[in-house]
Short mmCIF file of C-alpha atoms and ligand atoms in Angstrom, two decimals:
data_model
loop_
_atom_site.label_atom_id
_atom_site.label_comp_id
_atom_site.label_asym_id
_atom_site.label_seq_id
_atom_site.Cartn_x
_atom_site.Cartn_y
_atom_site.Cartn_z
CA MET A 32 90.27 114.55 -124.26
CA PRO A 33 86.82 114.09 -122.72
CA LEU A 34 83.77 112.67 -124.45
CA ARG A 35 81.54 115.41 -125.85
CA ARG A 36 77.82 114.69 -126.21
CA GLN A 37 75.52 116.55 -128.59
CA SER A 38 72.02 117.67 -127.54
CA PRO A 39 69.76 114.59 -127.61
CA VAL A 40 67.48 113.98 -130.58
CA LEU A 41 63.76 113.49 -129.94
CA THR A 42 62.86 109.80 -129.82
CA THR A 43 59.49 108.09 -129.34
CA LEU A 44 60.71 104.51 -129.81
CA ARG A 45 59.30 102.12 -127.17
CA GLU A 46 60.65 98.85 -125.73
CA THR A 47 60.23 95.97 -128.13
CA ASN A 48 61.33 92.39 -128.71
CA HIS A 49 61.63 92.89 -132.50
CA PRO A 50 64.68 90.84 -133.60
CA TYR A 51 66.06 93.80 -135.59
CA LEU A 52 65.50 96.37 -132.81
CA THR A 53 67.33 94.37 -130.14
CA GLY A 54 70.74 92.71 -129.69
CA ALA A 55 73.30 93.84 -132.27
CA TRP A 56 70.56 95.87 -133.98
CA THR A 57 69.60 97.91 -130.89
CA PRO A 58 69.33 101.48 -132.16
CA LEU A 59 71.78 104.05 -130.81
CA HIS A 60 70.49 107.58 -130.34
CA GLU A 61 73.34 109.53 -128.73
CA GLU A 62 75.75 111.54 -130.85
CA VAL A 63 79.26 112.11 -129.51
CA ASP A 64 82.82 113.15 -130.30
CA LEU A 65 85.71 111.29 -128.70
CA PRO A 66 89.26 112.25 -129.70
CA ASP A 67 91.92 109.70 -128.72
CA PRO A 68 89.67 106.81 -127.69
CA GLU A 69 91.32 104.17 -125.50
CA VAL A 70 93.56 101.70 -127.33
CA ILE A 71 92.84 98.32 -125.73
CA GLU A 72 95.34 96.22 -127.68
CA GLY A 73 98.37 96.94 -129.86
CA ARG A 74 99.05 100.45 -131.12
CA ILE A 75 97.56 102.64 -133.82
CA PRO A 76 99.92 102.36 -136.80
CA GLU A 77 101.78 105.55 -137.73
CA ASP A 78 101.39 104.67 -141.42
CA LEU A 79 97.57 104.64 -141.39
CA GLU A 80 96.10 107.95 -142.49
CA GLY A 81 92.55 108.68 -143.58
CA VAL A 82 88.92 108.28 -142.59
CA TYR A 83 86.73 105.24 -142.02
CA LEU A 84 82.99 105.93 -142.32
CA ARG A 85 80.21 103.49 -141.44
CA ASN A 86 76.46 103.89 -142.07
CA THR A 87 74.07 102.27 -139.56
CA GLU A 88 70.30 101.96 -139.01
CA ASN A 89 68.91 103.71 -135.93
CA PRO A 90 65.14 104.39 -135.94
CA VAL A 91 64.24 107.20 -133.55
CA HIS A 92 60.43 106.91 -133.71
CA GLN A 93 57.91 104.24 -132.90
CA PRO A 94 57.18 102.57 -136.28
CA LEU A 95 53.72 103.13 -137.79
CA GLY A 96 53.62 99.48 -138.87
CA ARG A 97 56.07 96.58 -139.07
CA TYR A 98 59.66 97.72 -138.71
CA HIS A 99 62.18 96.51 -141.29
CA PRO A 100 65.87 97.17 -140.55
CA PHE A 101 66.32 99.08 -143.81
CA ASP A 102 63.79 101.66 -142.51
CA GLY A 103 66.09 102.95 -139.75
CA ASP A 104 67.43 106.51 -139.71
CA GLY A 105 70.94 106.72 -141.12
CA MET A 106 73.72 107.39 -138.61
CA ILE A 107 77.32 107.78 -139.71
CA HIS A 108 80.19 106.68 -137.47
CA ARG A 109 83.68 107.86 -138.32
CA MET A 110 87.21 107.23 -137.17
CA VAL A 111 89.95 109.55 -138.38
CA PHE A 112 93.49 108.17 -138.30
CA ARG A 113 96.60 110.36 -138.42
CA GLY A 114 100.07 110.24 -136.90
CA GLY A 115 99.40 107.15 -134.78
CA ARG A 116 96.23 108.70 -133.30
CA ALA A 117 92.52 108.16 -133.85
CA SER A 118 89.41 110.26 -133.27
CA TYR A 119 85.81 108.98 -133.19
CA ALA A 120 82.49 110.72 -133.81
CA ASN A 121 78.96 109.76 -134.84
CA ARG A 122 76.02 111.78 -136.19
CA PHE A 123 72.60 111.15 -137.67
CA VAL A 124 72.22 112.14 -141.30
CA ARG A 125 69.87 115.14 -141.05
CA THR A 126 67.66 114.05 -143.95
CA ARG A 127 64.49 115.92 -144.83
CA GLY A 128 62.56 112.92 -143.45
CA PHE A 129 64.54 112.90 -140.19
CA GLN A 130 63.97 116.64 -139.71
CA ALA A 131 60.25 116.42 -140.58
CA GLU A 132 59.76 113.63 -138.02
CA GLN A 133 61.70 115.57 -135.39
CA GLU A 134 59.31 118.48 -135.96
CA ALA A 135 56.22 116.26 -136.07
CA GLY A 136 57.27 114.34 -132.95
CA GLY A 137 56.70 110.93 -134.50
CA ALA A 138 56.92 108.71 -137.57
CA LEU A 139 55.43 110.03 -140.82
CA TRP A 140 56.20 107.13 -143.13
CA GLY A 141 55.67 103.38 -143.03
CA GLY A 142 58.45 101.05 -144.10
CA LEU A 143 59.45 98.41 -146.57
CA ALA A 144 57.18 95.77 -145.00
CA ASP A 145 54.14 98.06 -144.72
CA PRO A 146 51.25 98.91 -147.05
CA VAL A 147 51.86 102.20 -148.87
CA GLN A 148 48.70 103.67 -147.30
CA LEU A 149 50.52 104.09 -143.97
CA ALA A 150 52.54 107.03 -145.26
CA LYS A 151 51.24 110.33 -143.95
CA ARG A 152 53.22 112.32 -146.52
CA PRO A 153 54.46 111.64 -150.06
CA GLY A 154 57.41 109.28 -149.87
CA PHE A 155 60.67 108.45 -151.57
CA GLY A 156 62.31 105.45 -153.15
CA ALA A 157 61.29 103.46 -156.20
CA HIS A 158 58.59 102.07 -153.87
CA GLY A 159 57.25 105.63 -153.56
CA ALA A 160 55.99 105.69 -149.96
CA LEU A 161 59.18 105.32 -147.90
CA LYS A 162 61.24 107.77 -145.88
CA ASP A 163 64.58 108.51 -147.54
CA SER A 164 66.63 107.74 -144.44
CA SER A 165 70.01 107.75 -146.28
CA SER A 166 70.96 104.75 -144.14
CA THR A 167 72.47 102.35 -146.69
CA ASP A 168 75.82 103.31 -148.19
CA ILE A 169 78.40 106.00 -147.55
CA LEU A 170 81.09 107.00 -150.04
CA VAL A 171 83.54 109.82 -150.61
CA HIS A 172 83.54 111.82 -153.84
CA ALA A 173 84.68 115.35 -154.73
CA GLY A 174 86.11 115.80 -151.24
CA THR A 175 82.92 115.16 -149.26
CA ALA A 176 80.95 112.15 -148.06
CA LEU A 177 77.74 111.07 -149.79
CA SER A 178 75.18 108.92 -147.97
CA THR A 179 72.55 107.00 -149.92
CA PHE A 180 69.28 105.10 -149.52
CA TYR A 181 68.88 101.52 -150.69
CA GLN A 182 65.84 102.03 -152.90
CA CYS A 183 66.89 105.32 -154.56
CA GLY A 184 67.07 108.48 -152.49
CA GLU A 185 68.23 112.04 -152.82
CA GLY A 186 71.86 111.53 -151.76
CA TYR A 187 73.06 113.59 -148.80
CA ARG A 188 76.42 115.33 -148.63
CA LEU A 189 78.25 115.32 -145.31
CA ASP A 190 81.52 116.76 -144.14
CA PRO A 191 83.70 113.64 -143.83
CA ILE A 192 85.45 114.97 -140.71
CA THR A 193 82.75 116.81 -138.72
CA LEU A 194 79.86 114.68 -140.14
CA GLU A 195 77.77 117.85 -140.50
CA THR A 196 74.96 117.22 -143.01
CA LEU A 197 75.57 119.68 -145.84
CA GLY A 198 72.31 118.99 -147.70
CA VAL A 199 70.81 117.16 -150.67
CA GLU A 200 73.21 116.68 -153.59
CA ALA A 201 72.12 119.21 -156.24
CA TRP A 202 72.58 116.93 -159.27
CA THR A 203 70.32 114.20 -157.87
CA PRO A 204 67.80 113.43 -160.63
CA ILE A 205 64.03 113.27 -160.08
CA ASP A 206 64.09 109.50 -159.47
CA GLY A 207 67.02 109.83 -157.06
CA ILE A 208 70.18 107.72 -157.01
CA SER A 209 70.44 104.09 -156.00
CA ALA A 210 72.33 103.04 -152.88
CA HIS A 211 75.48 102.23 -154.85
CA PRO A 212 77.03 104.95 -156.95
CA LYS A 213 80.63 104.02 -157.79
CA VAL A 214 83.68 106.26 -157.49
CA ASP A 215 86.72 105.76 -159.70
CA GLU A 216 89.57 106.86 -157.42
CA ARG A 217 91.86 107.18 -160.45
CA THR A 218 89.74 109.81 -162.26
CA GLY A 219 87.63 111.09 -159.36
CA GLU A 220 84.47 110.43 -161.40
CA LEU A 221 81.25 109.09 -159.87
CA MET A 222 78.92 106.79 -161.80
CA PHE A 223 75.35 106.12 -160.64
CA PHE A 224 72.02 104.64 -161.68
CA ASN A 225 68.45 104.91 -160.53
CA TYR A 226 65.33 102.84 -161.07
CA SER A 227 61.61 103.50 -160.76
CA LYS A 228 58.12 102.15 -161.44
CA HIS A 229 57.64 104.27 -164.56
CA ALA A 230 59.18 104.01 -168.03
CA PRO A 231 62.02 104.05 -168.96
CA TYR A 232 62.57 102.41 -165.52
CA LEU A 233 66.37 102.89 -165.39
CA HIS A 234 68.80 105.79 -165.81
CA TYR A 235 72.58 105.96 -165.84
CA GLY A 236 74.53 109.05 -164.82
CA LEU A 237 78.14 110.25 -164.72
CA VAL A 238 79.40 113.02 -162.43
CA GLY A 239 82.87 114.52 -162.85
CA ALA A 240 85.56 114.95 -160.24
CA ASP A 241 84.34 118.57 -160.23
CA ASN A 242 80.94 117.34 -158.97
CA ARG A 243 79.14 118.41 -162.15
CA LEU A 244 76.65 116.09 -163.84
CA LYS A 245 78.09 115.13 -167.26
CA VAL A 246 75.72 112.37 -168.40
CA LEU A 247 72.15 111.38 -167.55
CA GLN A 248 70.80 108.74 -169.88
CA ALA A 249 67.68 106.53 -169.94
CA ILE A 250 68.20 102.78 -170.32
CA ASP A 251 65.17 100.94 -171.75
CA LEU A 252 63.87 98.03 -169.69
CA PRO A 253 60.75 95.87 -170.18
CA GLY A 254 59.32 96.95 -166.81
CA PRO A 255 60.16 97.94 -163.23
CA ARG A 256 63.26 96.19 -161.92
CA LEU A 257 65.20 96.18 -158.63
CA PRO A 258 68.93 96.45 -159.40
CA HIS A 259 70.95 97.16 -156.25
CA ASP A 260 74.52 97.67 -157.45
CA MET A 261 76.60 98.42 -160.56
CA ALA A 262 80.20 98.00 -161.69
CA PHE A 263 82.67 99.82 -163.93
CA THR A 264 85.89 99.30 -165.85
CA GLU A 265 88.31 101.81 -167.38
CA ARG A 266 85.95 102.41 -170.34
CA PHE A 267 82.58 100.86 -169.45
CA VAL A 268 79.81 100.68 -166.88
CA ILE A 269 77.84 97.49 -166.26
CA LEU A 270 74.16 97.70 -165.28
CA ASN A 271 71.84 94.77 -164.73
CA ASP A 272 68.29 93.51 -165.31
CA LEU A 273 68.00 90.44 -163.06
CA PRO A 274 64.88 88.22 -162.92
CA VAL A 275 64.02 89.13 -159.30
CA PHE A 276 61.58 92.01 -159.16
CA TRP A 277 58.10 93.06 -158.05
CA ASP A 278 55.20 90.83 -159.11
CA ALA A 279 53.43 92.90 -161.80
CA ASP A 280 49.87 91.82 -160.90
CA LEU A 281 50.34 92.63 -157.24
CA LEU A 282 52.14 95.86 -158.09
CA ALA A 283 49.10 96.96 -160.11
CA ARG A 284 47.14 96.66 -156.84
CA GLY A 285 49.76 98.67 -154.94
CA VAL A 286 51.42 95.66 -153.30
CA HIS A 287 55.23 95.47 -153.47
CA ALA A 288 56.06 91.73 -153.47
CA VAL A 289 59.45 90.62 -154.81
CA ARG A 290 59.71 87.27 -156.56
CA LEU A 291 61.94 85.28 -158.91
CA HIS A 292 60.48 85.30 -162.43
CA GLU A 293 61.12 81.76 -163.69
CA GLY A 294 62.25 81.50 -167.31
CA LEU A 295 63.92 84.92 -167.50
CA PRO A 296 67.74 85.14 -167.77
CA SER A 297 70.00 87.56 -165.99
CA ARG A 298 70.73 90.45 -168.37
CA PHE A 299 73.73 92.79 -168.28
CA ALA A 300 74.04 96.13 -170.08
CA ILE A 301 77.57 97.23 -170.94
CA LEU A 302 77.84 100.83 -172.13
CA PRO A 303 80.54 103.48 -172.40
CA ARG A 304 81.11 105.46 -169.19
CA GLU A 305 80.43 108.65 -171.19
CA GLY A 306 77.01 107.24 -172.15
CA GLY A 307 75.85 105.55 -175.34
CA THR A 308 73.98 102.55 -176.66
CA PRO A 309 74.06 99.64 -174.21
CA ARG A 310 75.10 96.23 -175.41
CA TRP A 311 73.12 93.47 -173.66
CA PHE A 312 74.49 90.10 -172.52
CA GLU A 313 72.57 87.16 -171.03
CA ALA A 314 73.62 84.85 -168.21
CA ALA A 315 72.20 82.27 -165.79
CA PRO A 316 69.26 83.54 -163.72
CA THR A 317 70.15 84.77 -160.23
CA TYR A 318 70.08 87.85 -158.07
CA VAL A 319 73.24 89.70 -157.10
CA LEU A 320 73.14 92.19 -154.28
CA HIS A 321 76.75 93.37 -154.62
CA TRP A 322 79.47 93.36 -157.23
CA LEU A 323 83.07 93.23 -156.13
CA ASN A 324 84.91 94.68 -159.12
CA ALA A 325 85.12 94.62 -162.93
CA TYR A 326 87.91 95.11 -165.45
CA GLU A 327 88.79 94.70 -169.12
CA ASP A 328 90.79 91.68 -170.31
CA GLY A 329 91.37 91.76 -174.08
CA ASP A 330 87.99 91.30 -175.79
CA GLU A 331 86.32 90.50 -172.48
CA VAL A 332 84.77 92.49 -169.68
CA VAL A 333 85.27 90.57 -166.43
CA LEU A 334 82.73 91.09 -163.66
CA ASP A 335 83.05 89.61 -160.15
CA GLY A 336 80.16 89.53 -157.68
CA TYR A 337 78.10 87.33 -155.38
CA PHE A 338 75.76 84.92 -157.22
CA GLN A 339 72.74 83.91 -155.15
CA ASP A 340 71.79 80.23 -155.41
CA GLU A 341 68.38 80.88 -153.77
CA PRO A 342 67.16 84.34 -154.78
CA MET A 343 63.65 83.53 -153.48
CA PRO A 344 64.28 81.81 -150.11
CA GLN A 345 61.70 80.01 -147.98
CA PRO A 346 60.68 81.69 -144.71
CA ARG A 347 63.03 80.77 -141.86
CA ALA A 348 61.30 78.21 -139.64
CA ASP A 349 63.42 79.19 -136.62
CA ALA A 350 62.41 82.88 -136.73
CA PRO A 351 60.08 84.38 -134.10
CA PRO A 352 56.39 84.04 -135.10
CA GLY A 353 55.57 86.42 -137.95
CA PHE A 354 59.20 87.14 -138.82
CA GLY A 355 60.02 84.07 -140.96
CA HIS A 356 59.79 85.88 -144.31
CA MET A 357 61.58 89.06 -143.22
CA MET A 358 64.38 87.14 -141.55
CA ALA A 359 64.94 84.86 -144.56
CA TYR A 360 65.25 87.93 -146.78
CA LEU A 361 67.96 89.30 -144.43
CA ASP A 362 69.90 86.02 -144.15
CA GLU A 363 72.75 85.09 -146.48
CA MET A 364 72.45 81.41 -145.48
CA SER A 365 68.99 81.61 -147.09
CA PHE A 366 70.12 83.41 -150.29
CA ARG A 367 73.37 81.43 -150.47
CA PRO A 368 75.58 83.99 -152.31
CA HIS A 369 78.94 82.78 -153.70
CA LEU A 370 81.83 84.67 -155.25
CA HIS A 371 81.30 84.32 -159.00
CA ARG A 372 82.94 85.58 -162.19
CA TRP A 373 81.16 86.57 -165.40
CA ARG A 374 83.13 87.13 -168.62
CA PHE A 375 81.33 89.08 -171.34
CA ASN A 376 82.94 88.76 -174.76
CA LEU A 377 82.62 92.06 -176.64
CA ARG A 378 83.69 90.40 -179.92
CA ASP A 379 81.12 87.58 -180.15
CA GLY A 380 78.53 88.57 -177.51
CA SER A 381 78.95 85.39 -175.48
CA THR A 382 79.02 85.05 -171.69
CA ARG A 383 81.12 82.65 -169.63
CA GLU A 384 80.60 82.12 -165.91
CA GLU A 385 82.49 80.38 -163.11
CA ARG A 386 82.16 80.00 -159.33
CA LEU A 387 85.27 81.27 -157.57
CA ASP A 388 84.65 79.98 -154.03
CA PRO A 389 82.31 77.37 -152.52
CA ARG A 390 81.71 79.38 -149.31
CA ILE A 391 78.66 81.51 -148.65
CA MET A 392 79.90 85.10 -148.43
CA GLU A 393 79.03 88.64 -149.55
CA PHE A 394 79.79 92.31 -148.82
CA GLY A 395 83.23 92.29 -150.41
CA MET A 396 85.88 94.98 -150.36
CA ILE A 397 88.99 95.56 -152.48
CA ASN A 398 91.86 98.03 -152.55
CA GLY A 399 89.91 100.98 -154.01
CA ARG A 400 92.88 102.01 -156.15
CA HIS A 401 92.23 98.86 -158.20
CA ALA A 402 88.52 99.55 -158.77
CA GLY A 403 87.74 99.08 -162.46
CA LEU A 404 91.21 97.60 -163.05
CA PRO A 405 92.74 94.12 -162.91
CA TYR A 406 93.14 93.16 -159.27
CA ARG A 407 94.19 90.22 -157.16
CA TYR A 408 92.74 90.42 -153.65
CA ALA A 409 89.16 90.42 -152.33
CA TYR A 410 88.02 90.73 -148.71
CA SER A 411 84.52 89.29 -148.20
CA THR A 412 82.46 88.95 -145.04
CA LEU A 413 81.11 85.70 -143.58
CA PRO A 414 77.49 85.67 -142.40
CA GLU A 415 76.07 84.83 -138.98
CA PRO A 416 73.53 82.08 -139.86
CA GLY A 417 69.97 83.38 -139.71
CA TRP A 418 70.92 87.04 -139.35
CA PHE A 419 72.01 90.09 -141.27
CA LEU A 420 75.26 90.15 -139.28
CA PHE A 421 78.90 89.39 -140.17
CA ASN A 422 81.06 87.09 -138.03
CA GLY A 423 84.33 87.02 -139.98
CA PHE A 424 86.29 87.78 -143.11
CA VAL A 425 87.74 85.85 -146.04
CA LYS A 426 90.70 87.13 -148.03
CA SER A 427 90.75 85.64 -151.54
CA ASP A 428 93.81 85.61 -153.77
CA LEU A 429 92.05 85.56 -157.13
CA GLU A 430 95.27 84.71 -158.97
CA THR A 431 96.20 81.55 -157.02
CA GLY A 432 92.80 80.67 -155.54
CA ALA A 433 94.34 80.68 -152.04
CA THR A 434 92.18 81.99 -149.19
CA THR A 435 92.66 82.90 -145.54
CA GLU A 436 90.00 83.54 -142.91
CA TYR A 437 89.55 85.40 -139.67
CA ARG A 438 86.50 84.48 -137.59
CA LEU A 439 85.27 86.54 -134.66
CA PRO A 440 84.39 84.96 -131.29
CA PRO A 441 80.72 83.95 -130.82
CA GLY A 442 78.49 86.95 -130.12
CA VAL A 443 80.85 89.44 -131.81
CA PHE A 444 79.80 90.96 -135.13
CA ALA A 445 81.72 93.03 -137.67
CA SER A 446 80.99 95.81 -140.09
CA GLU A 447 81.98 95.58 -143.72
CA ALA A 448 85.78 95.99 -143.58
CA PRO A 449 87.16 98.42 -146.17
CA PHE A 450 90.81 98.19 -147.16
CA ALA A 451 93.01 101.10 -146.07
CA PRO A 452 96.36 101.24 -147.90
CA ARG A 453 99.42 101.74 -145.75
CA ARG A 454 101.14 105.08 -146.47
CA ASP A 455 103.58 104.62 -149.36
CA ALA A 456 102.23 101.11 -149.99
CA THR A 457 103.42 99.48 -153.20
CA ALA A 458 101.73 96.05 -153.00
CA GLU A 459 97.97 95.72 -153.55
CA ASP A 460 97.41 94.12 -150.12
CA ASP A 461 99.84 96.33 -148.19
CA GLY A 462 97.43 97.90 -145.73
CA TYR A 463 94.75 97.31 -143.14
CA LEU A 464 91.16 96.16 -142.97
CA VAL A 465 89.17 98.50 -140.75
CA SER A 466 86.02 97.26 -139.03
CA PHE A 467 83.73 98.32 -136.20
CA LEU A 468 82.66 95.44 -133.95
CA ILE A 469 79.55 94.91 -131.84
CA ASP A 470 80.32 92.64 -128.88
CA GLU A 471 77.07 91.30 -127.46
CA ASN A 472 78.96 89.54 -124.65
CA ARG A 473 80.43 92.77 -123.29
CA GLN A 474 77.65 95.07 -124.59
CA ALA A 475 80.38 97.21 -126.14
CA SER A 476 81.84 98.20 -129.48
CA GLU A 477 85.36 98.62 -130.75
CA CYS A 478 87.31 99.41 -133.90
CA ILE A 479 89.73 96.75 -135.09
CA LEU A 480 92.56 96.91 -137.60
CA LEU A 481 93.67 93.71 -139.36
CA ASP A 482 96.90 93.48 -141.34
CA ALA A 483 95.49 92.74 -144.80
CA ARG A 484 98.49 90.50 -145.61
CA LYS A 485 97.72 88.17 -142.68
CA ILE A 486 94.13 88.61 -141.56
CA GLU A 487 94.21 85.15 -139.96
CA ASP A 488 96.46 86.57 -137.19
CA GLY A 489 93.60 88.72 -135.87
CA PRO A 490 93.65 92.41 -134.95
CA VAL A 491 96.92 94.33 -134.81
CA CYS A 492 95.08 97.09 -132.96
CA ARG A 493 91.81 97.37 -130.99
CA ILE A 494 90.31 100.75 -130.10
CA ALA A 495 87.35 101.07 -127.68
CA LEU A 496 84.29 102.97 -128.89
CA PRO A 497 82.42 105.03 -126.27
CA HIS A 498 79.09 103.26 -126.85
CA LYS A 499 77.66 100.09 -128.37
CA ILE A 500 76.71 100.92 -131.94
CA SER A 501 73.89 99.38 -133.96
CA SER A 502 74.57 97.20 -136.95
CA GLY A 503 73.95 98.55 -140.42
CA THR A 504 74.94 97.98 -144.00
CA HIS A 505 77.93 99.64 -145.67
CA ALA A 506 81.24 101.30 -144.82
CA VAL A 507 84.02 103.06 -146.73
CA TRP A 508 87.64 104.13 -146.39
CA ALA A 509 88.99 107.39 -147.81
CA GLY A 510 92.71 108.18 -147.80
CA PRO A 511 94.09 111.71 -147.35
CA GLU A 512 94.47 112.21 -151.12
CA ARG A 513 90.66 112.09 -151.46
CA ILE A 514 89.89 114.82 -148.91
CA PRO A 515 91.30 118.28 -149.77
CA ASP A 516 93.44 119.80 -147.00
CA PHE A 517 93.16 116.55 -145.09
CA SER A 518 95.88 117.38 -142.56
CA SER A 519 94.40 120.67 -141.42
CA ARG A 520 90.80 119.46 -141.60
CA ALA A 521 91.59 116.28 -139.70
CA SER A 522 93.02 118.45 -136.90
CA ALA A 523 89.43 119.54 -136.18
CA ALA A 524 88.76 116.00 -134.97
CA TRP A 525 91.10 116.62 -132.01
CA GLU A 526 89.94 120.16 -131.12
FE1 LIG B 916 74.16 97.36 -150.68
#
């Protein structure tokens, strides 16, 4: 079937040599549908059914100040798989900010690296002067997709097949939702938090499988904090107060400067999923961008995530002039995150910690059916030194400690690779890793499938995408059981 292009969006972006507006971060502006894209290697497995969704950063307007890659407009790419076939599409998230800037014909908000005074209209995010571009995470809950913004946004619902923006999620609280709500695939519940510059600084919320808000609870903190992610178990949620947050003196003058606060521990709040009094645990100081999973083990709550050895990195000396600070704060080789395990003892209040792998890695995925439960396998990404780009994957067997790796050729970069269970799978790692690649050598993109049981063998299938996509942050897999009437709705992707 032929490629179908949507009407072009208005863009005012000019040529630039900005390191995060060129190369693998070159914004894409066209929106297309392409059923049955060309398979360039292998075949699409008959036993792969569901939807892969990927959020990317694609600014459409000339920035008012200094562009930061988290300022880009959110664009969702999707690949539907069914019956040995695939269908691709991509669409911008039609956020209120995106629409307002389309009408205004230019940018209305500054970005993360800009003074707040640049904003021409009231802004969003805990920062308060940003555009909610919904460009960070994408998840599936209550049968639809939900895109989010890294520093608390409104949460946009999208049809997971057509990618039509359905609107702002009605239960979004006044301070928004952070980039990383968590969905328990077993119960269909969604757990979220938000944070802000005003007391009580943190809230926790629970939304049912019926998409109704069940719990919204304040969590007392000593001041504004910058938690990025949360975790859950069968009975508990785990929130965090880490010692990396805005400098209070500078914040009082309207300057948002993040720093490590020496002498403060990492603190973890464990509370019932249905809400209640948090119990606080202390641990070694660090910052953690992403958690991998958590579960209960007797008296202990086990939490796995990526412990940063250098939460306040030095500017990168090899960055283009003026970009040393920004590029260090986008570079895992600067932060040095390692897979790490915390054990919180509910009986005596103690914490134990251990490093699980000496390699620098982050952005981990698991079989979503094991979220909140004991699990064995993790799939992390390996960083391209100096860049917010991924150049390979590590599979970790957390029972034996064994690991396998797949590294991409130089100049080829991956998306986060969610795990897609094979139909009728019984083993935890019986399925595929799905990733979208950006090949700077060929100036092209493709979708790859890795057999999760032997990622070191490389792709079992490669599917060409019709354009080179931009890099971005997060991706998700949703099987047919998570999208009502999947079979008939998926058919729309081939019409
Ligand atoms: Fe994130």
